[in-house]
Amino acid sequence: MAKRIADKELTDRNWDQEEEGEEAGTFSVASEDVLKNRAIKKAKRRNTGTENEGSGAFKGFKGFSLTAAASSSSAPTPTPFSGFGNGGGFKGLGGLTNGNSGTPSFGGFASPAASSSAPGLTFNGPSSAKPATDIATKQTNGSATSASQSSSSSNKEYSRQLTALNCSVRDWITKHVNDNPLCDLNPIFRDYERHLASIERQYGSGSADGGSEEKKKHGGTLPATAAVLPPPSSSSSSSATSTPAALFSFTKNTTDESTREKSSAAAPIPAGVTFNFGKKVDSSVLGSLGNKSNPPSFSFSSSSSSSQTSVFGAPGSAAPLSFSGAKAEDAQPTDENGDEESEDPPKPEVKEVKEDDAFYSKKCKMFYKKESEFKDKGVGTLHLKKTPEGKTQMIIRADTNLGNILLNIIVQPSMPCTRVGKNNVMVVCVPNPPVDDKNPTTPVPLLIRVKTSEDADELHKILEEKKA
Amino acid sequence: MSAGTDNGARLNQFKNKGKDANELRRRRAEVNVELRRAKKDDHILKRRNVHSLLDEPTSPLQEQDPNVRPPHHWTVEEIVGGVNSENLDHKLQATQAARRLLSREKQPPIDSIIAAGLIPTFVSFLALSECPPIQFEAAWALTNIASGTSDQTSAVIDGGAIPAFISLVTSPHQHISEQAIWALGNIAGDGPSSRDLVISHGGVHSLLALLSAPDLSVFPPAYLRNITWTISNLCRNKNPPPPLEAVLELLPALVRLLHHDDKEVLTDTCWAVSYLTDHTNERIEVVVQAGLVPRLVQLLACGEISIVTPALRSLGNIVTGTDEQTQCVLNAGSLALFPSLLRHPKPNIQKEAAWTVSNITAGKDNQIQEVINAGLIPILVEILQQGDYKTQREAVWAVTNYTSGGTVDQVAYLVHCNVLEPLLNLLITKDSKIVLVILDAIYNILQMAKKTVELQKLCLMIEELGGLDKIEALQSHDNEAVYKSSLNIIDTFFSDENDVEESVIPEAGGDCYAFHIPEDQSTFKF
């Protein structure tokens, strides 16, 4: 049994004492040593990119204090919070804040069967407006009586959030500039702006305790609760087995929502791919891209690679460090691509912006064989160029701001080139730069993984052609 | 494990931050002792005011008598001299002088009086029934000595005061009886051993004899309040609790007092019940058996914060007991009061109410259903969104217990109440215990969803709410258990089960693509 006795002794002597203030604070991250030894898993994302900001200001913080690229992989997009209210299954929020909107406010959740079987559950129609106003009134009253409390707590909360934001930024900047003085901090400041706006939105600058500010704070979630009366299970103790499923349905009615669900198989994790500064969490992210969960998680968007190509054009200059900030701007197109992919047969991807005189470019991931297993070399873009001597040069450049070279070889006629698996091409050559410093001239099998099998076919074909 | 050493300076600005638990406890103890004295001093001061008018040398007779020293100027030596005099009147005056010294506000010379060996003398005066004034003065003086530190109270006990005072309870003079009761209250309240000494000397019996009067309103209010307060001290303290036999004797009296209409009597009786219920289930059982629960629930609604606080604590203690004991509290209709208690202006009441609910949701699913029917879940969600942090902690427990004991329907209902968002938002708190509790709740909810067809949707919801990011990030948490718990959730519900694997799967190497500048610059040419 989970009963817990009182944590504090209460007596006639101490009951009226001023309470010690206590705050939630934020959690502390484990040390590097500890993190090193931890298997940190990347979660499978089902939602391919319209990540809502959420109401927690810390949603976007993952890029900072947590130094967790794992979490930065799912970027908060600038999708407004109202996306909750007017999309998907959270209709209940938007509906009731509008008051008398005729739309079923809780339709997203309870299936019609459930609401009809419980006449007490008035989710739809004008009657739902009543409890909303009731609760809204109550809430106002409640917070009016504790006005000083809630306004001071939102003041406190605001200060707390802001402090946490600033400390996170400070720590992040310190760490990264220490690691690499050349890094571009622009995206951090963009993120900071966004988070600051989010905090101000939610916690105000302290003064607004009523009116729209409060409504936004409370209205978003209260109405949903206002309309919810005891579920049918109170009246029928032995419900049919179908009831659990009905009540538990989180039906999302919009088509793009269902699309996203389908496309969960193609959830991209671009940030994890691009956010590499040699950090341990990064490695695990990249590593997890290489583990068995790979194929669905590997697809990344063309749009983010377009931002990479701009890097190639001007290495080191205003190239966005691709963590959450930059990615956010790309996320929308990502989503669309993701949707298209899942609905139609995969179309051949539009060719990337050409690098100089490359006649073929394709995003890929490169592995090299070491002992009996393939090791991840990195993600980047593969380019094929014609050399002055008429040979074909294959360059794979990493998706970092400097565009490090993962591979730079001349395609030899004798180079073995095979089509492997669903979307890979394997070649054997002496890698340049070397992958094994002890044996720099030994040929090594390299696996090049591209997005689709058509891409792999194409790459294979071109390589074969150019070998000759 | 603080949020950041850089926050140190800021933390110190909060009243109690930057101080560790021990320091805080010490301060609390200090404040408690001070308050205790202050409470007694309050009463004593009142008494002093009553008598000081007589003491002041406004009477021309007194002023003219050179032999009468102004009473408030006696020294301890003079007092010793006075009590050792043959003259009873001098003894009386000396004793009164001592009482005045001991009643003054600033640092009464308790230790000096004790050192002068006056305690046994005063104790002997308690028996002088031919001189009620000296009995009274001695009783008052000893009361004030016993209101001090434990050592000082011990000195009073060692002087044989307990049996003497118990005898005085039956004094025909009510003010003397009252003073004796007060003294016994101070002694009993000092700690379990002195409490049990009072009991073993028959303290309970003497008090119960008083309360055998058919109608309590025969007593002057102050007298009855004194009795009640002393009884509450006989119920107080743990390790060990008061002897069960004594408790069983006291319970009927407590029932009577609980139905009395005086606010202070009700307050102290509720405190007594709260102490008695702060023990094992067996101790809770005797309180429940005595039929106190319905009246406690009535008092919970009375609106007087001084009564509501201990009544709520009592009921909160009772629901830490068995399911049956908890059911008693529910049957008495307590939950109907909780919407307002959970939103009470006083954060402590909110917290205690949420704690109580958390122990009810730790019960059986029919009890969880009662919580639902009382409309409490939306309020818990409210608390999670914006409540006082300590209350939020209790609400988190309430939710997790609910997810552990609830049926699928009930857990679905919980999710429909939008609990997920505020719950997930609290994952960032630095209290790793609460983070673990939240993760447990999430896990339970997901497990429950697995039984339905809605698991994917629930996972998507969690993701959309930003919860997945947070859970993922928690793998980097300082606390090992948090790491394991978050990993477990991701492993179980957020990892790919249905992948088409290829034969040539690159191994997840430990080396990431490090940012090696020099190396790459060398190859940066075509």
Short mmCIF file of N, CA, C and O in Angstrom, two decimals, chain A residues 234-328:
data_model
loop_
_atom_site.label_atom_id
_atom_site.label_comp_id
_atom_site.label_asym_id
_atom_site.label_seq_id
_atom_site.Cartn_x
_atom_site.Cartn_y
_atom_site.Cartn_z
N SER A 234 -18.68 5.26 -13.11
CA SER A 234 -19.25 5.42 -11.78
C SER A 234 -20.64 4.82 -11.70
O SER A 234 -21.07 4.31 -10.69
N SER A 235 -21.35 4.93 -12.79
CA SER A 235 -22.72 4.42 -12.75
C SER A 235 -22.78 2.94 -13.05
O SER A 235 -23.54 2.21 -12.45
N SER A 236 -21.96 2.50 -13.97
CA SER A 236 -22.01 1.08 -14.29
C SER A 236 -20.72 0.45 -13.81
O SER A 236 -19.66 0.70 -14.36
N SER A 237 -20.86 -0.30 -12.81
CA SER A 237 -19.64 -0.86 -12.23
C SER A 237 -18.99 -1.88 -13.13
O SER A 237 -17.80 -1.93 -13.30
N SER A 238 -19.81 -2.67 -13.75
CA SER A 238 -19.23 -3.66 -14.65
C SER A 238 -19.50 -3.27 -16.09
O SER A 238 -20.47 -3.67 -16.68
N SER A 239 -18.65 -2.46 -16.58
CA SER A 239 -18.85 -2.01 -17.97
C SER A 239 -18.41 -3.10 -18.91
O SER A 239 -17.63 -3.97 -18.57
N ALA A 240 -18.93 -2.99 -20.10
CA ALA A 240 -18.48 -3.95 -21.11
C ALA A 240 -17.03 -3.72 -21.41
O ALA A 240 -16.50 -2.64 -21.19
N THR A 241 -16.41 -4.72 -21.90
CA THR A 241 -14.98 -4.60 -22.17
C THR A 241 -14.71 -3.57 -23.24
O THR A 241 -13.60 -3.09 -23.37
N SER A 242 -15.72 -3.24 -24.00
CA SER A 242 -15.46 -2.26 -25.05
C SER A 242 -15.28 -0.87 -24.44
O SER A 242 -14.67 -0.01 -25.02
N THR A 243 -15.80 -0.67 -23.28
CA THR A 243 -15.75 0.68 -22.70
C THR A 243 -14.32 1.19 -22.49
O THR A 243 -14.02 2.30 -22.81
N PRO A 244 -13.48 0.37 -21.96
CA PRO A 244 -12.12 0.89 -21.75
C PRO A 244 -11.53 1.46 -23.02
O PRO A 244 -10.97 2.54 -23.01
N ALA A 245 -11.73 0.76 -24.08
CA ALA A 245 -11.14 1.26 -25.32
C ALA A 245 -11.78 2.58 -25.70
O ALA A 245 -11.12 3.52 -26.07
N ALA A 246 -13.09 2.64 -25.55
CA ALA A 246 -13.79 3.87 -25.95
C ALA A 246 -13.32 5.03 -25.12
O ALA A 246 -13.00 6.09 -25.62
N LEU A 247 -13.28 4.84 -23.82
CA LEU A 247 -12.90 5.96 -22.95
C LEU A 247 -11.46 6.35 -23.16
O LEU A 247 -11.08 7.46 -22.93
N PHE A 248 -10.71 5.38 -23.52
CA PHE A 248 -9.29 5.66 -23.61
C PHE A 248 -8.90 6.17 -24.99
O PHE A 248 -7.75 6.25 -25.31
N SER A 249 -9.90 6.45 -25.79
CA SER A 249 -9.54 6.84 -27.15
C SER A 249 -9.09 8.28 -27.19
O SER A 249 -9.73 9.18 -26.68
N PHE A 250 -7.98 8.47 -27.74
CA PHE A 250 -7.48 9.83 -27.92
C PHE A 250 -7.56 10.17 -29.38
O PHE A 250 -6.58 10.41 -30.04
N THR A 251 -8.78 10.15 -29.86
CA THR A 251 -8.97 10.31 -31.30
C THR A 251 -8.47 11.66 -31.76
O THR A 251 -8.80 12.70 -31.19
N LYS A 252 -7.67 11.63 -32.77
CA LYS A 252 -7.23 12.89 -33.33
C LYS A 252 -7.91 13.02 -34.68
O LYS A 252 -7.78 12.16 -35.53
N ASN A 253 -8.65 14.06 -34.85
CA ASN A 253 -9.54 14.10 -36.00
C ASN A 253 -8.93 14.71 -37.25
O ASN A 253 -9.44 14.54 -38.32
N THR A 254 -7.90 15.46 -37.10
CA THR A 254 -7.38 16.13 -38.30
C THR A 254 -6.56 15.17 -39.12
O THR A 254 -5.89 14.29 -38.60
N THR A 255 -6.63 15.40 -40.39
CA THR A 255 -5.98 14.44 -41.29
C THR A 255 -4.47 14.54 -41.17
O THR A 255 -3.77 13.56 -41.27
N ASP A 256 -4.00 15.74 -41.00
CA ASP A 256 -2.54 15.81 -40.96
C ASP A 256 -2.02 15.13 -39.71
O ASP A 256 -0.91 14.66 -39.66
N GLU A 257 -2.86 15.09 -38.72
CA GLU A 257 -2.43 14.37 -37.51
C GLU A 257 -2.25 12.91 -37.82
O GLU A 257 -1.28 12.29 -37.45
N SER A 258 -3.26 12.37 -38.51
CA SER A 258 -3.17 10.93 -38.78
C SER A 258 -2.02 10.67 -39.72
O SER A 258 -1.39 9.63 -39.68
N THR A 259 -1.80 11.66 -40.56
CA THR A 259 -0.67 11.50 -41.46
C THR A 259 0.61 11.40 -40.67
O THR A 259 1.47 10.57 -40.92
N ARG A 260 0.69 12.26 -39.71
CA ARG A 260 1.90 12.23 -38.92
C ARG A 260 2.05 10.89 -38.23
O ARG A 260 3.14 10.40 -38.05
N GLU A 261 0.96 10.38 -37.85
CA GLU A 261 1.07 9.09 -37.18
C GLU A 261 1.65 8.07 -38.13
O GLU A 261 2.50 7.29 -37.77
N LYS A 262 1.13 8.08 -39.33
CA LYS A 262 1.61 7.09 -40.28
C LYS A 262 3.08 7.30 -40.56
O LYS A 262 3.83 6.38 -40.76
N SER A 263 3.43 8.53 -40.59
CA SER A 263 4.80 8.80 -40.98
C SER A 263 5.74 8.62 -39.82
O SER A 263 6.87 9.03 -39.87
N SER A 264 5.24 8.07 -38.75
CA SER A 264 6.13 7.90 -37.61
C SER A 264 7.31 7.02 -37.98
O SER A 264 8.36 7.12 -37.43
N ALA A 265 7.08 6.21 -38.96
CA ALA A 265 8.17 5.34 -39.36
C ALA A 265 9.30 6.14 -39.96
O ALA A 265 10.44 5.71 -39.97
N ALA A 266 8.97 7.31 -40.45
CA ALA A 266 10.02 8.07 -41.12
C ALA A 266 10.45 9.26 -40.28
O ALA A 266 10.82 10.28 -40.79
N ALA A 267 10.32 9.14 -38.99
CA ALA A 267 10.64 10.30 -38.14
C ALA A 267 12.10 10.67 -38.29
O ALA A 267 12.98 9.87 -38.01
N PRO A 268 12.34 11.86 -38.67
CA PRO A 268 13.73 12.27 -38.82
C PRO A 268 14.31 12.71 -37.50
O PRO A 268 13.61 13.20 -36.65
N ILE A 269 15.58 12.55 -37.36
CA ILE A 269 16.23 13.10 -36.18
C ILE A 269 17.41 13.92 -36.67
O ILE A 269 18.55 13.55 -36.46
N PRO A 270 17.09 14.96 -37.32
CA PRO A 270 18.19 15.70 -37.94
C PRO A 270 19.12 16.32 -36.92
O PRO A 270 20.31 16.36 -37.13
N ALA A 271 18.58 16.83 -35.87
CA ALA A 271 19.44 17.58 -34.95
C ALA A 271 20.50 16.69 -34.38
O ALA A 271 21.65 17.06 -34.24
N GLY A 272 20.13 15.52 -34.05
CA GLY A 272 21.11 14.60 -33.51
C GLY A 272 22.22 14.39 -34.52
O GLY A 272 23.37 14.21 -34.21
N VAL A 273 21.84 14.46 -35.72
CA VAL A 273 22.81 14.26 -36.77
C VAL A 273 23.74 15.44 -36.85
O VAL A 273 24.94 15.32 -37.02
N THR A 274 23.22 16.60 -36.69
CA THR A 274 24.04 17.76 -36.94
C THR A 274 24.69 18.32 -35.69
O THR A 274 25.59 19.11 -35.75
N PHE A 275 24.21 17.95 -34.59
CA PHE A 275 24.69 18.60 -33.36
C PHE A 275 25.89 17.86 -32.83
O PHE A 275 25.86 17.23 -31.80
N ASN A 276 26.96 17.88 -33.54
CA ASN A 276 28.08 17.09 -33.07
C ASN A 276 29.27 17.95 -32.73
O ASN A 276 29.90 18.56 -33.56
N PHE A 277 29.56 17.99 -31.47
CA PHE A 277 30.77 18.65 -31.01
C PHE A 277 31.60 17.72 -30.18
O PHE A 277 32.28 18.12 -29.27
N GLY A 278 31.51 16.48 -30.50
CA GLY A 278 32.36 15.54 -29.78
C GLY A 278 31.85 15.25 -28.39
O GLY A 278 32.56 14.73 -27.56
N LYS A 279 30.63 15.57 -28.11
CA LYS A 279 30.13 15.30 -26.78
C LYS A 279 29.65 13.86 -26.68
O LYS A 279 29.22 13.28 -27.65
N LYS A 280 29.66 13.39 -25.44
CA LYS A 280 29.32 11.99 -25.28
C LYS A 280 27.88 11.73 -25.69
O LYS A 280 27.55 10.75 -26.26
N VAL A 281 27.02 12.65 -25.33
CA VAL A 281 25.63 12.39 -25.67
C VAL A 281 25.46 12.40 -27.17
O VAL A 281 24.67 11.69 -27.73
N ASP A 282 26.21 13.27 -27.77
CA ASP A 282 26.16 13.26 -29.24
C ASP A 282 26.50 11.90 -29.77
O ASP A 282 25.87 11.38 -30.66
N SER A 283 27.55 11.34 -29.20
CA SER A 283 27.99 10.07 -29.76
C SER A 283 26.92 9.03 -29.58
O SER A 283 26.70 8.20 -30.44
N SER A 284 26.25 9.11 -28.48
CA SER A 284 25.22 8.09 -28.29
C SER A 284 24.08 8.33 -29.24
O SER A 284 23.41 7.42 -29.66
N VAL A 285 23.85 9.60 -29.52
CA VAL A 285 22.78 9.89 -30.48
C VAL A 285 23.15 9.32 -31.83
O VAL A 285 22.40 8.62 -32.47
N LEU A 286 24.36 9.66 -32.26
CA LEU A 286 24.79 9.14 -33.55
C LEU A 286 24.84 7.63 -33.49
O LEU A 286 24.51 6.94 -34.42
N GLY A 287 25.28 7.17 -32.35
CA GLY A 287 25.37 5.73 -32.20
C GLY A 287 24.00 5.10 -32.30
O GLY A 287 23.81 4.08 -32.94
N SER A 288 23.05 5.75 -31.69
CA SER A 288 21.72 5.14 -31.74
C SER A 288 21.16 5.19 -33.14
O SER A 288 20.32 4.41 -33.52
N LEU A 289 21.66 6.15 -33.89
CA LEU A 289 21.24 6.15 -35.28
C LEU A 289 21.76 4.92 -35.97
O LEU A 289 21.23 4.46 -36.96
N GLY A 290 22.83 4.41 -35.42
CA GLY A 290 23.43 3.26 -36.06
C GLY A 290 22.93 1.95 -35.51
O GLY A 290 23.22 0.90 -36.03
N ASN A 291 22.17 2.00 -34.46
CA ASN A 291 21.76 0.73 -33.87
C ASN A 291 20.51 0.21 -34.53
O ASN A 291 20.07 0.72 -35.54
N LYS A 292 19.97 -0.77 -33.89
CA LYS A 292 18.91 -1.47 -34.60
C LYS A 292 17.69 -0.62 -34.88
O LYS A 292 16.83 -0.96 -35.64
N SER A 293 17.61 0.47 -34.22
CA SER A 293 16.44 1.30 -34.46
C SER A 293 16.64 2.17 -35.70
O SER A 293 16.02 3.17 -35.87
N ASN A 294 17.53 1.81 -36.48
CA ASN A 294 18.03 2.73 -37.50
C ASN A 294 17.09 3.16 -38.62
O ASN A 294 16.80 4.32 -38.75
N PRO A 295 16.63 2.28 -39.41
CA PRO A 295 16.04 2.78 -40.65
C PRO A 295 14.98 3.87 -40.45
O PRO A 295 15.04 4.87 -41.12
N PRO A 296 14.07 3.72 -39.55
CA PRO A 296 13.07 4.79 -39.46
C PRO A 296 13.69 6.08 -38.97
O PRO A 296 13.29 7.14 -39.38
N SER A 297 14.65 5.97 -38.10
CA SER A 297 15.14 7.20 -37.51
C SER A 297 16.14 7.91 -38.38
O SER A 297 16.59 8.98 -38.07
N PHE A 298 16.51 7.30 -39.44
CA PHE A 298 17.63 7.85 -40.15
C PHE A 298 17.27 8.91 -41.17
O PHE A 298 18.08 9.73 -41.52
N SER A 299 16.08 8.89 -41.59
CA SER A 299 15.77 9.82 -42.68
C SER A 299 15.83 11.25 -42.18
O SER A 299 15.28 11.60 -41.15
N PHE A 300 16.49 12.05 -42.90
CA PHE A 300 16.53 13.44 -42.53
C PHE A 300 16.04 14.24 -43.72
O PHE A 300 15.95 13.77 -44.83
N SER A 301 15.78 15.45 -43.47
CA SER A 301 15.05 16.21 -44.49
C SER A 301 16.01 16.85 -45.47
O SER A 301 17.15 17.17 -45.16
N SER A 302 15.51 17.05 -46.60
CA SER A 302 16.31 17.72 -47.62
C SER A 302 16.51 19.17 -47.24
O SER A 302 17.50 19.77 -47.55
N SER A 303 15.54 19.72 -46.60
CA SER A 303 15.64 21.14 -46.27
C SER A 303 16.78 21.40 -45.31
O SER A 303 17.44 22.42 -45.38
N SER A 304 16.97 20.51 -44.42
CA SER A 304 18.07 20.78 -43.49
C SER A 304 19.41 20.58 -44.19
O SER A 304 20.38 21.20 -43.86
N SER A 305 19.38 19.75 -45.17
CA SER A 305 20.65 19.60 -45.88
C SER A 305 20.90 20.82 -46.75
O SER A 305 22.03 21.14 -47.05
N SER A 306 19.84 21.48 -47.11
CA SER A 306 20.07 22.70 -47.89
C SER A 306 20.78 23.72 -47.04
O SER A 306 21.59 24.49 -47.50
N SER A 307 20.48 23.68 -45.77
CA SER A 307 21.18 24.63 -44.92
C SER A 307 22.63 24.21 -44.78
O SER A 307 23.51 25.01 -44.58
N GLN A 308 22.83 22.93 -44.93
CA GLN A 308 24.21 22.44 -44.84
C GLN A 308 24.98 22.87 -46.07
O GLN A 308 26.15 23.22 -45.99
N THR A 309 24.32 22.82 -47.17
CA THR A 309 25.02 23.16 -48.40
C THR A 309 25.49 24.60 -48.37
O THR A 309 26.54 24.94 -48.86
N SER A 310 24.69 25.40 -47.73
CA SER A 310 25.14 26.79 -47.64
C SER A 310 26.42 26.85 -46.82
O SER A 310 27.23 27.73 -46.99
N VAL A 311 26.56 25.90 -45.96
CA VAL A 311 27.80 25.85 -45.19
C VAL A 311 28.96 25.57 -46.10
O VAL A 311 30.02 26.15 -45.99
N PHE A 312 28.71 24.68 -46.99
CA PHE A 312 29.81 24.33 -47.89
C PHE A 312 30.25 25.52 -48.71
O PHE A 312 31.41 25.69 -49.00
N GLY A 313 29.27 26.27 -49.05
CA GLY A 313 29.61 27.44 -49.87
C GLY A 313 30.49 28.42 -49.12
O GLY A 313 31.36 29.05 -49.67
N ALA A 314 30.27 28.52 -47.86
CA ALA A 314 31.05 29.51 -47.10
C ALA A 314 31.39 28.92 -45.75
O ALA A 314 30.73 29.19 -44.77
N PRO A 315 32.39 28.11 -45.75
CA PRO A 315 32.70 27.41 -44.51
C PRO A 315 33.08 28.39 -43.41
O PRO A 315 33.84 29.30 -43.61
N GLY A 316 32.55 28.17 -42.26
CA GLY A 316 32.95 28.96 -41.11
C GLY A 316 32.25 30.29 -40.99
O GLY A 316 32.22 30.88 -39.94
N SER A 317 31.68 30.76 -42.04
CA SER A 317 30.99 32.05 -41.92
C SER A 317 29.61 31.81 -41.33
O SER A 317 29.33 30.75 -40.84
N ALA A 318 28.77 32.76 -41.45
CA ALA A 318 27.51 32.73 -40.72
C ALA A 318 26.70 31.44 -40.84
O ALA A 318 25.50 31.46 -40.86
N ALA A 319 27.39 30.38 -40.93
CA ALA A 319 26.67 29.10 -41.03
C ALA A 319 26.01 28.80 -39.70
O ALA A 319 26.62 28.92 -38.66
N PRO A 320 24.78 28.44 -39.74
CA PRO A 320 24.11 28.16 -38.47
C PRO A 320 24.67 26.90 -37.84
O PRO A 320 24.83 25.90 -38.50
N LEU A 321 24.97 27.00 -36.58
CA LEU A 321 25.29 25.79 -35.85
C LEU A 321 23.99 25.05 -35.75
O LEU A 321 23.04 25.54 -35.20
N SER A 322 23.96 23.90 -36.28
CA SER A 322 22.66 23.30 -36.39
C SER A 322 22.24 22.63 -35.11
O SER A 322 22.39 21.43 -34.97
N PHE A 323 21.78 23.39 -34.20
CA PHE A 323 21.01 22.78 -33.13
C PHE A 323 19.63 23.39 -33.19
O PHE A 323 19.29 24.05 -34.14
N SER A 324 18.91 23.20 -32.17
CA SER A 324 17.46 23.40 -32.24
C SER A 324 17.03 24.66 -32.95
O SER A 324 16.05 24.66 -33.67
N GLY A 325 17.74 25.72 -32.76
CA GLY A 325 17.29 26.97 -33.35
C GLY A 325 17.20 26.89 -34.85
O GLY A 325 16.17 27.11 -35.45
N ALA A 326 18.26 26.56 -35.45
CA ALA A 326 18.28 26.55 -36.91
C ALA A 326 17.29 25.54 -37.43
O ALA A 326 16.58 25.76 -38.38
N LYS A 327 17.27 24.45 -36.78
CA LYS A 327 16.42 23.39 -37.27
C LYS A 327 14.98 23.78 -37.24
O LYS A 327 14.20 23.35 -38.05
N ALA A 328 14.65 24.58 -36.31
CA ALA A 328 13.25 24.95 -36.16
C ALA A 328 12.72 25.56 -37.45
O ALA A 328 11.62 25.28 -37.87
#
